[in-house]
CSV table of C-alpha atoms and ligand atoms in Angstrom, one decimal:
chain,number,residue,atom,x,y,z
W,721,MET,CA,18.0,1.1,52.7
W,722,ASN,CA,15.8,-2.3,53.4
W,723,ARG,CA,15.3,-2.6,57.0
W,724,ALA,CA,15.1,-6.8,58.4
W,725,ASN,CA,11.5,-7.5,58.4
W,726,ASP,CA,11.5,-6.5,54.3
W,727,ILE,CA,14.2,-8.8,54.1
W,728,LYS,CA,13.3,-12.0,56.4
W,729,THR,CA,10.6,-13.7,53.5
W,730,PRO,CA,10.3,-16.3,51.2
W,731,ILE,CA,11.9,-14.5,48.5
W,732,ASN,CA,14.0,-13.1,49.2
W,733,VAL,CA,16.2,-16.5,50.4
W,734,GLY,CA,19.2,-17.2,48.2
W,735,LYS,CA,19.3,-13.6,47.0
W,736,GLU,CA,22.2,-11.2,48.1
W,737,VAL,CA,20.2,-8.3,50.7
W,738,LYS,CA,22.1,-5.6,51.9
W,739,ILE,CA,21.2,-4.0,55.5
W,740,ARG,CA,22.6,-0.8,57.8
W,741,GLY,CA,22.4,-0.3,61.7
W,742,TRP,CA,23.8,-1.1,65.7
W,743,VAL,CA,25.7,-4.5,66.3
W,744,HIS,CA,22.0,-5.5,69.1
W,745,ARG,CA,24.0,-8.9,70.0
W,746,LEU,CA,27.4,-10.5,69.8
W,747,ARG,CA,27.5,-13.6,69.8
W,748,LYS,CA,31.6,-15.2,68.6
W,749,GLN,CA,32.6,-18.5,68.8
W,750,LYS,CA,35.3,-20.1,67.1
W,751,GLU,CA,33.7,-20.7,64.1
W,752,LYS,CA,31.4,-18.2,63.3
W,753,THR,CA,31.0,-15.5,64.7
W,754,PHE,CA,26.9,-14.5,65.2
W,755,ILE,CA,25.4,-10.2,64.8
W,756,LEU,CA,22.0,-9.4,65.4
W,757,ILE,CA,21.8,-6.3,63.7
W,758,ARG,CA,18.6,-3.8,65.1
W,759,ASP,CA,17.6,-1.4,61.7
W,760,ASP,CA,16.4,2.0,62.2
W,761,ARG,CA,12.8,1.1,63.1
W,762,GLY,CA,13.7,-1.7,65.8
W,763,GLY,CA,13.5,-4.6,63.5
W,764,VAL,CA,16.7,-7.2,63.7
W,765,ILE,CA,18.1,-9.4,61.9
W,766,GLN,CA,20.7,-12.3,62.5
W,767,CYS,CA,24.1,-11.7,60.7
W,768,VAL,CA,26.6,-15.2,60.9
W,769,PHE,CA,29.8,-14.6,59.6
W,770,PRO,CA,33.6,-16.4,59.8
W,771,THR,CA,34.4,-15.6,63.2
W,772,GLN,CA,38.8,-15.0,61.7
W,773,LYS,CA,37.3,-13.3,58.4
W,774,ILE,CA,35.6,-9.8,60.8
W,775,VAL,CA,36.7,-7.2,62.5
W,776,PRO,CA,37.1,-5.7,66.4
W,777,LEU,CA,32.9,-5.1,67.0
W,778,THR,CA,31.2,-3.7,70.3
W,779,ILE,CA,28.0,-2.9,71.1
W,780,GLU,CA,25.7,-0.5,69.7
W,781,SER,CA,29.0,-0.4,67.0
W,782,SER,CA,27.0,1.1,63.5
W,783,ILE,CA,28.0,-1.0,60.8
W,784,GLU,CA,26.2,-2.1,56.6
W,785,VAL,CA,26.3,-5.5,55.7
W,786,THR,CA,26.0,-7.5,52.9
W,787,GLY,CA,25.2,-10.4,52.5
W,788,MET,CA,23.3,-13.8,51.1
W,789,LEU,CA,19.5,-14.3,52.3
W,790,ALA,CA,19.2,-18.0,54.6
W,791,LYS,CA,16.6,-19.3,56.2
W,792,ASP,CA,17.8,-21.5,59.1
W,793,ASP,CA,15.2,-22.3,62.2
W,794,ARG,CA,18.1,-21.7,64.2
W,795,ALA,CA,18.0,-17.7,64.1
W,796,PRO,CA,15.7,-16.0,66.0
W,797,GLU,CA,13.1,-13.0,65.7
W,798,GLY,CA,11.6,-15.2,62.5
W,799,GLY,CA,14.8,-18.3,61.1
W,800,TYR,CA,16.1,-16.3,58.9
W,801,GLU,CA,20.0,-15.6,58.6
W,802,ILE,CA,21.9,-13.5,56.7
W,803,ARG,CA,25.5,-15.2,55.3
W,804,GLY,CA,28.1,-12.2,55.1
W,805,SER,CA,29.5,-11.7,52.8
W,806,SER,CA,31.8,-7.4,53.4
W,807,LEU,CA,30.8,-5.7,56.5
W,808,ILE,CA,31.7,-2.1,56.5
W,809,VAL,CA,32.2,-0.5,59.7
W,810,ILE,CA,30.2,3.5,60.0
W,811,ASN,CA,31.9,3.9,63.4
W,812,ILE,CA,32.7,1.3,66.3
W,813,ALA,CA,31.0,2.6,69.5
W,814,ASP,CA,33.3,2.7,72.8
W,815,VAL,CA,33.1,-1.0,74.6
W,816,ASP,CA,31.4,0.7,77.9
W,817,PHE,CA,27.4,1.3,76.8
W,818,PRO,CA,26.3,1.6,79.5
W,819,ILE,CA,22.8,-0.3,79.3
W,820,GLY,CA,22.6,-4.3,79.3
W,821,GLU,CA,20.0,-6.7,80.1
W,822,TYR,CA,19.1,-6.5,83.5
W,823,GLN,CA,19.5,-2.4,85.1
W,824,SER,CA,17.6,-0.7,87.8
W,825,ALA,CA,14.8,1.5,86.6
W,826,GLU,CA,17.0,4.3,88.1
W,827,LEU,CA,19.8,3.7,85.2
W,828,LEU,CA,17.7,3.0,82.9
W,829,LEU,CA,16.6,6.1,83.1
W,830,ASP,CA,19.8,8.6,83.9
W,831,TYR,CA,20.7,7.0,80.3
W,832,ARG,CA,17.0,7.6,78.9
W,833,HIS,CA,18.9,9.3,75.5
W,834,LEU,CA,20.6,5.1,75.0
W,835,THR,CA,17.1,3.7,77.0
W,836,VAL,CA,15.2,4.3,73.6
W,837,ARG,CA,17.3,1.8,71.8
W,838,THR,CA,16.2,-1.1,73.6
W,839,ARG,CA,13.6,-3.8,72.2
W,840,ARG,CA,10.3,-2.2,75.1
W,841,MET,CA,11.3,1.3,74.4
W,842,ILE,CA,10.8,1.2,70.4
W,843,GLU,CA,7.6,-1.3,70.7
W,844,ILE,CA,5.7,1.4,73.8
W,845,ALA,CA,7.3,5.1,71.8
W,846,LYS,CA,5.4,2.9,68.2
W,847,ILE,CA,2.3,2.1,70.2
W,848,ARG,CA,2.3,5.6,71.2
W,849,ALA,CA,2.3,6.6,67.5
W,850,THR,CA,-0.6,4.8,66.1
W,851,ILE,CA,-2.4,5.9,69.2
W,852,LEU,CA,-2.2,9.5,67.9
W,853,LYS,CA,-1.7,9.0,64.0
W,854,PHE,CA,-5.8,7.2,65.4
W,855,ALA,CA,-6.9,10.7,67.1
W,856,ARG,CA,-6.2,12.5,65.2
W,857,GLU,CA,-8.0,10.2,62.3
W,858,PHE,CA,-10.7,10.4,64.0
W,859,PHE,CA,-11.0,14.5,64.6
W,860,ILE,CA,-10.8,14.5,61.1
W,861,GLU,CA,-13.4,11.9,60.4
W,862,ASP,CA,-15.3,13.4,63.1
W,863,ASP,CA,-14.6,17.2,61.3
W,864,TRP,CA,-13.3,18.9,64.1
W,865,MET,CA,-11.0,21.9,63.5
W,866,GLU,CA,-7.4,21.5,64.8
W,867,VAL,CA,-6.4,24.4,66.5
W,868,THR,CA,-2.7,25.0,68.6
W,869,PRO,CA,-4.2,27.0,71.3
W,870,PRO,CA,-0.7,28.6,73.5
W,871,ILE,CA,1.5,27.2,75.8
W,872,ILE,CA,2.9,30.4,77.6
W,873,VAL,CA,-0.3,31.7,79.7
W,874,LYS,CA,-1.1,34.2,82.0
W,875,GLY,CA,-3.8,32.3,84.0
W,876,ALA,CA,-4.2,29.2,86.0
W,877,VAL,CA,-6.6,26.6,85.3
W,878,GLU,CA,-6.5,23.4,87.4
W,879,GLY,CA,-5.7,25.8,90.3
W,880,GLY,CA,-2.3,27.3,91.5
W,881,SER,CA,-0.8,24.5,93.6
W,882,THR,CA,1.0,23.0,89.8
W,883,LEU,CA,1.7,25.9,88.4
W,884,PHE,CA,4.5,26.1,86.9
W,885,LYS,CA,6.4,29.7,86.6
W,886,LEU,CA,8.9,31.8,84.1
W,887,ARG,CA,9.6,35.3,83.3
W,888,TYR,CA,8.3,36.7,80.3
W,889,PHE,CA,10.3,40.1,80.1
W,890,ASP,CA,9.4,41.4,82.5
W,891,GLU,CA,6.1,39.9,83.8
W,892,GLU,CA,5.7,36.8,85.5
W,893,ALA,CA,3.7,33.9,82.9
W,894,PHE,CA,3.3,30.0,83.3
W,895,LEU,CA,3.3,27.0,81.2
W,896,SER,CA,-0.1,26.1,80.2
W,897,GLN,CA,-1.6,23.3,82.6
W,898,SER,CA,-4.7,22.4,79.7
W,899,ALA,CA,-5.6,24.6,76.2
W,900,GLN,CA,-9.3,24.2,78.0
W,901,LEU,CA,-10.0,27.9,78.0
W,902,TYR,CA,-8.7,28.8,74.8
W,903,LEU,CA,-10.6,26.4,73.3
W,904,GLU,CA,-13.5,27.6,74.7
W,905,ALA,CA,-12.6,30.9,73.0
W,906,LEU,CA,-12.6,28.8,69.6
W,907,ILE,CA,-15.6,28.0,69.4
W,908,PHE,CA,-17.7,30.3,69.1
W,909,SER,CA,-15.9,30.9,65.0
W,910,LEU,CA,-14.5,27.9,64.7
W,911,GLY,CA,-17.5,25.3,65.8
W,912,PRO,CA,-16.0,21.8,67.4
W,913,VAL,CA,-11.7,21.7,68.5
W,914,TRP,CA,-9.0,20.1,69.4
W,915,SER,CA,-6.0,20.9,70.6
W,916,LEU,CA,-2.9,17.8,71.0
W,917,THR,CA,-0.2,20.4,72.9
W,918,PRO,CA,2.1,20.0,76.7
W,919,SER,CA,0.5,20.4,79.0
W,920,PHE,CA,2.4,20.8,82.4
W,921,ARG,CA,1.7,20.5,86.2
W,922,ALA,CA,4.4,21.2,89.0
W,923,GLU,CA,3.1,17.6,90.4
W,924,LYS,CA,5.1,17.6,93.9
W,925,SER,CA,3.9,14.2,94.7
W,926,ARG,CA,5.6,11.0,92.9
W,927,THR,CA,2.6,8.7,91.7
W,928,VAL,CA,3.0,6.1,88.5
W,929,ARG,CA,0.4,8.0,86.3
W,930,HIS,CA,1.9,12.3,86.7
W,931,LEU,CA,4.5,13.6,85.2
W,932,ALA,CA,5.2,16.9,85.0
W,933,GLU,CA,4.8,17.0,81.0
W,934,PHE,CA,2.5,15.9,78.9
W,935,SER,CA,0.7,15.2,76.2
W,936,HIS,CA,-2.9,16.4,76.4
W,937,LEU,CA,-5.6,15.4,73.3
W,938,GLU,CA,-8.2,18.4,74.0
W,939,ALA,CA,-11.7,18.8,72.4
W,940,GLU,CA,-14.3,21.6,72.7
W,941,ALA,CA,-18.0,22.0,71.2
W,942,PRO,CA,-20.7,24.2,71.1
W,943,GLY,CA,-24.3,23.6,71.8
W,944,VAL,CA,-23.1,20.1,72.6
W,945,CYS,CA,-25.4,18.7,76.6
W,946,LEU,CA,-23.1,16.9,79.1
W,947,ASN,CA,-24.2,13.0,77.0
W,948,GLU,CA,-23.5,13.9,73.6
W,949,ILE,CA,-19.4,14.9,75.1
W,950,LEU,CA,-19.4,11.4,76.9
W,951,SER,CA,-20.3,9.9,73.8
W,952,VAL,CA,-17.3,11.3,71.8
W,953,GLU,CA,-14.9,10.8,74.4
W,954,GLU,CA,-15.9,7.0,73.9
W,955,ARG,CA,-16.3,7.7,70.3
W,956,LEU,CA,-13.1,8.2,70.2
W,957,ILE,CA,-11.1,5.8,73.0
W,958,SER,CA,-13.0,3.0,71.4
W,959,TYR,CA,-11.5,4.1,67.9
W,960,ILE,CA,-7.8,5.0,69.0
W,961,ILE,CA,-8.3,1.1,71.1
W,962,HIS,CA,-9.9,-0.9,68.4
W,963,ASN,CA,-7.3,0.5,65.6
W,964,THR,CA,-4.8,0.9,67.9
W,965,VAL,CA,-4.8,-3.4,69.0
W,966,ARG,CA,-5.1,-4.0,65.4
W,967,GLU,CA,-2.1,-2.0,63.1
W,968,ARG,CA,0.1,-2.9,66.8
W,969,SER,CA,-1.1,-6.2,68.6
W,970,ASP,CA,3.2,-7.9,68.3
W,971,SER,CA,4.4,-4.8,70.1
W,972,LEU,CA,1.2,-4.9,72.9
W,973,ASN,CA,1.6,-9.2,73.0
W,974,PHE,CA,5.4,-8.2,73.4
W,975,LEU,CA,4.1,-5.6,76.7
W,976,LYS,CA,1.4,-8.0,77.9
W,977,SER,CA,-1.0,-5.9,77.0
W,978,ASP,CA,-4.1,-7.4,77.6
W,979,VAL,CA,-5.8,-7.7,74.4
W,980,PRO,CA,-8.0,-10.0,74.2
W,981,SER,CA,-9.8,-8.1,76.7
W,982,ILE,CA,-9.5,-4.9,75.4
W,983,THR,CA,-10.4,-6.6,71.6
W,984,HIS,CA,-13.4,-6.7,73.5
W,985,ILE,CA,-15.0,-3.5,74.5
W,986,ASN,CA,-17.6,-1.8,73.2
W,987,VAL,CA,-19.6,1.8,73.8
W,988,PRO,CA,-21.4,2.7,75.8
W,989,PHE,CA,-19.3,2.9,78.4
W,990,ASP,CA,-19.8,2.3,82.0
W,991,ARG,CA,-21.5,5.1,84.5
W,992,ILE,CA,-21.4,5.5,88.0
W,993,THR,CA,-23.0,8.5,89.6
W,994,TYR,CA,-20.4,10.4,92.4
W,995,HIS,CA,-22.2,8.8,95.6
W,996,HIS,CA,-22.7,5.5,94.1
W,997,ALA,CA,-19.3,5.2,94.0
W,998,ILE,CA,-18.9,6.3,97.2
W,999,ASP,CA,-22.2,4.5,98.6
W,1000,THR,CA,-19.8,1.7,97.3
W,1001,LEU,CA,-16.5,2.0,99.0
W,1002,GLN,CA,-18.6,2.2,101.9
W,1003,SER,CA,-19.7,-0.6,101.7
W,1004,ARG,CA,-16.4,-1.9,101.3
W,1005,ASP,CA,-15.2,-0.3,104.2
W,1006,PHE,CA,-12.9,1.3,101.8
W,1007,LYS,CA,-10.9,3.9,104.2
W,1008,ILE,CA,-8.8,6.6,103.0
W,1009,LEU,CA,-6.1,9.1,104.7
W,1010,ASP,CA,-6.9,11.7,106.2
W,1011,ALA,CA,-4.8,15.5,106.6
W,1012,ARG,CA,-2.9,14.3,109.0
W,1013,GLY,CA,-2.4,10.6,107.6
W,1014,LYS,CA,-4.9,8.6,109.7
W,1015,LYS,CA,-7.2,6.9,108.4
W,1016,ARG,CA,-10.9,6.9,108.1
W,1017,THR,CA,-13.9,5.9,106.0
W,1018,ILE,CA,-14.4,7.3,103.1
W,1019,ASP,CA,-17.5,10.4,102.5
W,1020,VAL,CA,-19.7,12.2,100.6
W,1021,GLY,CA,-17.4,15.5,100.0
W,1022,ASP,CA,-14.4,13.3,99.9
W,1023,ASP,CA,-12.3,13.2,95.8
W,1024,LEU,CA,-12.1,9.8,94.6
W,1025,ASN,CA,-7.8,9.2,94.7
W,1026,ILE,CA,-5.6,6.8,92.6
W,1027,ASP,CA,-6.7,4.2,95.4
W,1028,SER,CA,-10.3,5.0,95.6
W,1029,GLU,CA,-10.6,4.0,91.2
W,1030,ARG,CA,-8.6,1.3,91.8
W,1031,GLU,CA,-10.9,0.0,94.5
W,1032,LEU,CA,-13.8,0.9,91.8
W,1033,THR,CA,-12.3,-0.4,89.0
W,1034,LYS,CA,-10.4,-3.4,90.0
W,1035,SER,CA,-13.3,-6.3,88.3
W,1036,ALA,CA,-14.4,-3.8,85.7
W,1037,ARG,CA,-13.9,-4.9,81.8
W,1038,LYS,CA,-14.7,-1.6,80.5
W,1039,PRO,CA,-13.7,2.0,80.9
W,1040,LEU,CA,-16.1,4.0,83.6
W,1041,PHE,CA,-17.4,7.3,83.7
W,1042,VAL,CA,-17.9,8.7,87.1
W,1043,THR,CA,-21.1,11.7,86.4
W,1044,ASP,CA,-22.3,13.5,89.1
W,1045,TYR,CA,-19.4,15.0,91.3
W,1046,PRO,CA,-20.9,17.9,94.4
W,1047,ILE,CA,-19.5,20.8,92.3
W,1048,GLN,CA,-17.4,22.1,95.7
W,1049,ILE,CA,-15.1,19.5,94.6
W,1050,LYS,CA,-14.8,20.5,90.8
W,1051,PRO,CA,-12.9,24.0,88.9
W,1052,PHE,CA,-14.2,26.9,88.7
W,1053,TYR,CA,-15.1,26.0,85.2
W,1054,VAL,CA,-17.8,23.3,86.1
W,1055,LYS,CA,-21.3,23.8,85.7
W,1056,GLU,CA,-23.8,23.5,88.4
W,1057,ASP,CA,-26.4,21.1,86.7
W,1058,VAL,CA,-30.2,23.5,87.2
W,1059,HIS,CA,-32.4,21.4,88.5
W,1060,ARG,CA,-29.8,20.2,90.9
W,1061,LYS,CA,-27.8,22.5,93.6
W,1062,GLY,CA,-24.2,21.5,93.9
W,1063,VAL,CA,-24.0,18.5,90.9
W,1064,GLY,CA,-21.6,19.4,88.9
W,1065,LEU,CA,-22.6,18.5,84.6
W,1066,SER,CA,-19.5,16.4,84.3
W,1067,ALA,CA,-18.1,13.2,84.6
W,1068,ASP,CA,-14.2,11.9,85.2
W,1069,LEU,CA,-13.6,8.8,83.0
W,1070,LEU,CA,-11.4,6.0,84.9
W,1071,ALA,CA,-9.6,2.8,82.4
W,1072,PRO,CA,-10.6,-0.6,84.0
W,1073,LYS,CA,-8.2,-2.8,86.1
W,1074,GLY,CA,-7.3,0.7,88.5
W,1075,PHE,CA,-5.2,1.9,86.3
W,1076,GLY,CA,-7.2,5.4,87.3
W,1077,GLU,CA,-8.5,9.0,85.5
W,1078,ILE,CA,-7.5,9.0,81.8
W,1079,ALA,CA,-10.1,11.6,80.8
W,1080,SER,CA,-12.5,14.1,81.9
W,1081,GLY,CA,-14.7,16.0,80.6
W,1082,GLY,CA,-18.2,18.3,81.0
W,1083,MET,CA,-20.5,21.1,81.4
W,1084,ARG,CA,-18.6,24.7,81.1
W,1085,GLU,CA,-20.7,27.5,83.9
W,1086,ASP,CA,-22.3,29.8,81.3
W,1087,ASP,CA,-22.7,32.1,84.6
W,1088,ILE,CA,-20.3,34.9,85.0
W,1089,LEU,CA,-21.8,36.1,88.9
W,1090,SER,CA,-20.7,32.0,89.7
W,1091,ILE,CA,-18.0,31.8,87.5
W,1092,LYS,CA,-16.1,34.8,89.2
W,1093,LYS,CA,-17.4,33.4,93.5
W,1094,ARG,CA,-15.3,30.3,92.3
W,1095,MET,CA,-11.9,31.8,91.4
W,1096,LYS,CA,-11.8,33.6,94.2
W,1097,ILE,CA,-12.2,30.5,95.9
W,1098,GLU,CA,-10.4,28.6,94.3
W,1099,GLY,CA,-7.5,31.7,94.8
W,1100,LEU,CA,-7.1,33.0,91.2
W,1101,ASP,CA,-7.6,36.6,89.8
W,1102,PRO,CA,-10.1,37.5,88.3
W,1103,LEU,CA,-8.2,40.6,87.1
W,1104,HIS,CA,-6.2,37.5,84.5
W,1105,TYR,CA,-9.6,36.1,82.9
W,1106,GLU,CA,-11.3,38.8,82.2
W,1107,TRP,CA,-11.2,37.8,78.4
W,1108,TYR,CA,-11.9,35.0,79.4
W,1109,LEU,CA,-15.6,36.0,81.4
W,1110,ASP,CA,-16.0,37.9,77.4
W,1111,LEU,CA,-16.7,35.0,76.2
W,1112,ARG,CA,-20.1,34.9,78.5
W,1113,ARG,CA,-20.7,38.5,78.2
W,1114,PHE,CA,-20.6,37.9,74.3
W,1115,GLY,CA,-23.4,34.9,72.4
W,1116,SER,CA,-22.4,32.4,75.0
W,1117,VAL,CA,-24.0,28.7,74.2
W,1118,PRO,CA,-24.1,25.9,76.5
W,1119,HIS,CA,-20.8,24.1,75.7
W,1120,GLY,CA,-18.5,21.4,76.6
W,1121,GLY,CA,-15.8,19.5,76.0
W,1122,PHE,CA,-13.3,17.0,77.8
W,1123,GLY,CA,-9.3,16.4,77.9
W,1124,LEU,CA,-7.5,13.3,77.7
W,1125,GLY,CA,-4.3,11.8,78.5
W,1126,ILE,CA,-1.6,10.5,76.0
W,1127,GLU,CA,0.5,9.0,78.9
W,1128,ARG,CA,-2.9,7.4,81.2
W,1129,LEU,CA,-4.4,6.2,77.8
W,1130,LEU,CA,-1.4,4.1,76.7
W,1131,ARG,CA,-0.1,3.3,79.9
W,1132,TRP,CA,-3.6,1.3,80.4
W,1133,LEU,CA,-3.7,0.4,77.0
W,1134,ALA,CA,-0.1,-1.3,77.0
W,1135,ASN,CA,-0.5,-2.1,80.2
W,1136,ILE,CA,3.4,-0.1,81.2
W,1137,GLU,CA,2.7,0.5,85.8
W,1138,ASP,CA,5.4,2.9,85.9
W,1139,ILE,CA,3.8,6.4,83.7
W,1140,LYS,CA,7.2,7.7,83.7
W,1141,ASP,CA,8.0,4.5,80.4
W,1142,THR,CA,4.9,6.2,78.4
W,1143,VAL,CA,7.5,8.6,77.7
W,1144,LEU,CA,11.1,8.7,75.7
W,1145,PHE,CA,11.6,12.1,77.7
W,1146,PRO,CA,9.4,11.9,81.3
W,1147,ARG,CA,9.6,15.1,82.9
W,1148,THR,CA,8.8,14.2,87.2
W,1149,MET,CA,10.2,16.9,90.3
W,1150,SER,CA,13.3,14.4,90.1
W,1151,ARG,CA,14.2,14.2,86.8
W,1152,ILE,CA,14.6,17.7,83.7
W,1153,ILE,CA,18.2,15.2,82.2
W,1154,PRO,CA,18.0,13.9,79.4
X,1802,ATP,P1,-5.4,13.9,88.9
X,1802,ATP,O1,-6.6,13.5,89.4
X,1802,ATP,O2,-5.0,12.3,88.2
X,1802,ATP,O3,-4.2,14.6,88.9
X,1802,ATP,P2,-6.2,15.5,86.8
X,1802,ATP,O4,-7.8,15.5,87.8
X,1802,ATP,O5,-5.9,16.5,87.4
X,1802,ATP,O6,-6.1,14.5,87.4
X,1802,ATP,P3,-7.1,16.6,85.1
X,1802,ATP,O7,-6.9,18.3,84.8
X,1802,ATP,O8,-8.4,16.4,85.2
X,1802,ATP,O9,-6.7,15.9,85.8
X,1802,ATP,O10,-6.8,16.3,83.3
X,1802,ATP,C1,-7.1,15.9,82.3
X,1802,ATP,C2,-6.7,14.6,81.8
X,1802,ATP,O11,-5.7,14.8,82.6
X,1802,ATP,C3,-6.5,13.3,82.8
X,1802,ATP,O12,-7.4,13.2,82.8
X,1802,ATP,C4,-5.3,12.8,82.9
X,1802,ATP,O13,-5.6,12.0,82.1
X,1802,ATP,C5,-4.6,14.2,82.3
X,1802,ATP,N1,-3.5,14.3,83.4
X,1802,ATP,C6,-3.2,15.7,84.1
X,1802,ATP,N2,-2.6,15.5,85.0
X,1802,ATP,C7,-1.5,14.9,85.1
X,1802,ATP,C8,0.1,14.8,85.0
X,1802,ATP,N3,0.0,14.8,85.8
X,1802,ATP,N4,0.3,13.5,83.7
X,1802,ATP,C9,-0.1,13.0,82.6
X,1802,ATP,N5,-1.5,13.0,83.1
X,1802,ATP,C10,-2.2,14.1,84.4
X,1803,MG,MG1,-4.4,16.4,88.6
């Protein structure tokens, strides 16, 4: 069956065309009835019928229309319309389709199973699919092997407070927060590997950039140094954004994304050290909230939160790597620089214009004693990680990798305020239906 965009071409004018779809908009006049029909990829075309010949229709009824294609500049979305000769009703929708033009964000989320039919959600879904396509294409062309690590796991990666517990037969298990430890196990026999899996974090604070379930793209490679890891990250992201801009410029423009400035992004991305970031924030008298909710100037040892990330990138033109974090504010697996005690060999990547962290990567610690010590500090039971420590016992090599949040990338690229809109069925602390 044809879609609206295939039908709307000059060579079809004057010919009989047929389309199946849903009644997207309906306008009844005395003489004529105008139906905007939406196909199964969100394309729309206007169909016109004489009002006295048409059966009663409702919004979202599924129909099949046959008629002659005509050019009419008044017709929306391209100036073509179908002068209908036959209309078959497949299903008449109930009259009270709940999604209209002005609805609260909460209602749109309550009805997400129907909101996915709106133009905005359709365009977002297309951009998302294109991002995933080019991510995969990048790794294939760059000779990385795709792997599928487990989702049900026994150990935390990113700290116990955001773990989702589940009953696994007769024992306790968790939903994976990150595939990293498993990717680390695979580099010894498969070389550079990557995966795209859902990661789960029981994020208890409501923010516009945290989901309880997100699409996590992770990569890990043996025999690399930090600069090589960062170079893969920037080449990957650059490849994805430029190809997505090329293929989805209509969708991006519809969402009011800043396409021209994204088009100008090139590698290498910018870099600053953590200390430089703190100096910059202090020089602007940037304040953070302490544990008791009191404002104080940011200081060395504080992690960068969304507000500090926004301050650092508000006028940035390209993504910014923050390097050289103090090791104590990074997870147990981050490698300490042997030449600079206390400095972690890792980097977070911040998107421009305050969109915040989109990726995080670095070298992995290979000293077993140090890993065990830091696991204890983080409250993790080293017994659950014996298998991971084996990776350091048997032929360990310097290695590193990174994790990229697909929704964070999409949020920045498509200029989406709330990360909940980057997924079709968002999972947050207050939402698991639909
Ligand atoms: P943040 O400080 O923003 O919470 P994080 O340090 O917890 O991020 P990592 O553990 O380094 O993030 O995870 C790697 C990437 O996964 C992040 O850079 C981000 O893109 C993405 N990510 C992490 N947590 C979430 C979440 N709750 N929702 C969506 N994406 C996330
Ligand atoms: Mg986090």
